[in-house]
XYZ file of C-alpha atoms in Angstrom:
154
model
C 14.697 -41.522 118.684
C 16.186 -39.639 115.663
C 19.793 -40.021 114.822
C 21.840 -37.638 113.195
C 25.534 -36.850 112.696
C 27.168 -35.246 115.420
C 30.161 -33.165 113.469
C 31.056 -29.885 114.327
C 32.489 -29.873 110.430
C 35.836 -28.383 111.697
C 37.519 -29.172 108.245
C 34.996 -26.814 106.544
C 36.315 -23.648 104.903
C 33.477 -21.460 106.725
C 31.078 -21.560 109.705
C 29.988 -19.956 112.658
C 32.306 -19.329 115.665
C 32.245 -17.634 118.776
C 32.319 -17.745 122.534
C 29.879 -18.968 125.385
C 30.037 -17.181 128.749
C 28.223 -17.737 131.961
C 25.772 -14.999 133.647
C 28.883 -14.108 135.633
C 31.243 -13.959 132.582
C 33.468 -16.782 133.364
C 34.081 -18.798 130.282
C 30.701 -21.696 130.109
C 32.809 -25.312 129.259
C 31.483 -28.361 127.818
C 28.529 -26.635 126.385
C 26.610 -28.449 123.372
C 26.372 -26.039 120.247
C 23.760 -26.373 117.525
C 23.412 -24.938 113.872
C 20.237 -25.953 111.834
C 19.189 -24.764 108.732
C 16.793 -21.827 108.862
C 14.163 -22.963 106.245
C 10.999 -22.390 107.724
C 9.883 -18.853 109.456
C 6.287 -19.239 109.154
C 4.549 -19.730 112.509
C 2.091 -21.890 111.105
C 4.474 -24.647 109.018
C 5.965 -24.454 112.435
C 3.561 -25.380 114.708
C 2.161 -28.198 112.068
C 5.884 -29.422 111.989
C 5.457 -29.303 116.166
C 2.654 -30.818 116.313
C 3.333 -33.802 114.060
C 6.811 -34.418 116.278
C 8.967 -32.923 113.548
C 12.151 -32.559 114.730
C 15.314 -30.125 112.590
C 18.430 -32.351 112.431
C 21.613 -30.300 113.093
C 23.875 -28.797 110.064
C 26.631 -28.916 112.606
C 26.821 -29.711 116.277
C 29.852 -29.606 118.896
C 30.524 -28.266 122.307
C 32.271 -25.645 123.612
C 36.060 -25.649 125.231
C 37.554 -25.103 128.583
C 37.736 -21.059 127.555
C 34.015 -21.147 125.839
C 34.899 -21.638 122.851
C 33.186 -23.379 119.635
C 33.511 -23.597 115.834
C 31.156 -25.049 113.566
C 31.617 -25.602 109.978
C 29.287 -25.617 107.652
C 30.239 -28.094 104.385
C 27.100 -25.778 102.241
C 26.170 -21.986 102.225
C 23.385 -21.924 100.485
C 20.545 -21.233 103.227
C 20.975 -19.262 106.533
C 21.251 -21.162 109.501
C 20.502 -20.755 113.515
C 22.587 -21.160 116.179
C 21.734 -22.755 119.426
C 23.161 -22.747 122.875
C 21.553 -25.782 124.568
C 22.084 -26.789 128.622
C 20.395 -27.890 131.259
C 21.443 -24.821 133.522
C 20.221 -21.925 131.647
C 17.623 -21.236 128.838
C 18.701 -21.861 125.354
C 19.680 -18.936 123.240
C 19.491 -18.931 120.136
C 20.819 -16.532 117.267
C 18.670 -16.688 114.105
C 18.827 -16.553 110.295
C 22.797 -15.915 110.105
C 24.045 -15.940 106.687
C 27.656 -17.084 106.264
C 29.369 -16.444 103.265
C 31.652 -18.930 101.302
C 35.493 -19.287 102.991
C 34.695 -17.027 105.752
C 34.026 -17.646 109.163
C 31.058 -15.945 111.102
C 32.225 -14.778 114.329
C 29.235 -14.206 116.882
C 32.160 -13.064 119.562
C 30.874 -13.025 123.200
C 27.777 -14.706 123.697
C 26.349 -14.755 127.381
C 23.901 -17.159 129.030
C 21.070 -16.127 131.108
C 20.528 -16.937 134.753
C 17.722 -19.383 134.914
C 14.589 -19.569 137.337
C 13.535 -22.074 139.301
C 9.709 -22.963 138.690
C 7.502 -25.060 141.030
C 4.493 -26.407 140.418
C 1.923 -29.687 140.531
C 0.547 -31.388 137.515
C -2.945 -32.443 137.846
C -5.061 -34.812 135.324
C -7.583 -32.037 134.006
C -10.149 -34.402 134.520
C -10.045 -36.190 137.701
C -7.976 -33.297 139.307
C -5.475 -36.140 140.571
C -1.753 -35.989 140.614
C 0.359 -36.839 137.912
C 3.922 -38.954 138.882
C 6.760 -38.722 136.604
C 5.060 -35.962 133.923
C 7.546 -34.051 131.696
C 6.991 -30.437 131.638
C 8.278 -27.911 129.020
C 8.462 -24.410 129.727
C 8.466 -21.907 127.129
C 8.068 -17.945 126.549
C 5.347 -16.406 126.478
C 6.155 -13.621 124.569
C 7.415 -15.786 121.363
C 4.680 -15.779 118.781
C 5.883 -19.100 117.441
C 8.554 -21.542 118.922
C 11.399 -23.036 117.071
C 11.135 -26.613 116.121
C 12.709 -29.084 118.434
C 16.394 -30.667 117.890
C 16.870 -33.851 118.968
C 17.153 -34.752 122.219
C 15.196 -31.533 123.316
């Protein structure tokens, strides 16, 4: 298990705000918000850092309000960061490579959630074909040449 501070950095003098909203537009509460630096964009330091368990601990991470809302300050602007939108309900979204500039905060505005599918399935052992109890499955896109790395707890 990694540890990490869990500030959302309020004090700072800049950061990234906005506001989350459900599929249907009502205002999405109690939802965990994630900036991480943006360092790395090539696919294959990605999927080496993936692969060896690598995991990006947070800049800044809080969760939103009873409207939606979230700030996150960011004590350095230096590097770009991402934001991500992490619950169990919906897919994450994620805004990438943001660039906020000293004493000024970045406001995303309006940021909606997608509905989320339901996917059923069986996991097998490849070799003898039998079931497999308790198995943790990721799903990802298909259409993403490289994933992002993994934040703790994710």
């Amino acid at each position: 298990r990694v540890e990490f501070d869990r500030s959302a950095n309020v004090d700072a003098p800049q950061g990234v705000r906005g506001r989350v909203l459900l599929p249907d537009g009502q205002p999405a509460a109690g939802v965990e918000v994630v900036l991480t630096a943006s360092d790395d964009s090539d696919p294959i330091n990605i999927f080496l850092k993936r692969k060896l368990g690598e995991v990006t601990a947070p800049v800044a991470v809080g969760t939103t309000g009873a409207d939606g809302t979230f700030a996150l300050g960011l004590t350095r602007v230096d590097k770009a960061v991402d934001l991500r939108i992490v619950t169990p309900d919906h897919p994450q979204l994620s805004r990438r490579q943001l660039t906020v500039k000293p004493k000024q905060w970045y406001d995303l505005r309006d940021l909606t959630l997608d509905q989320g599918l339901v996917v059923q399935g069986r996991v097998i052992d490849l070799a003898s074909k039998l079931p497999l109890a308790n198995a943790t499955v990721h799903l990802a896109s298909a259409s993403q040449t490289h994933l992002m790395l993994a934040i703790p707890g994710q």
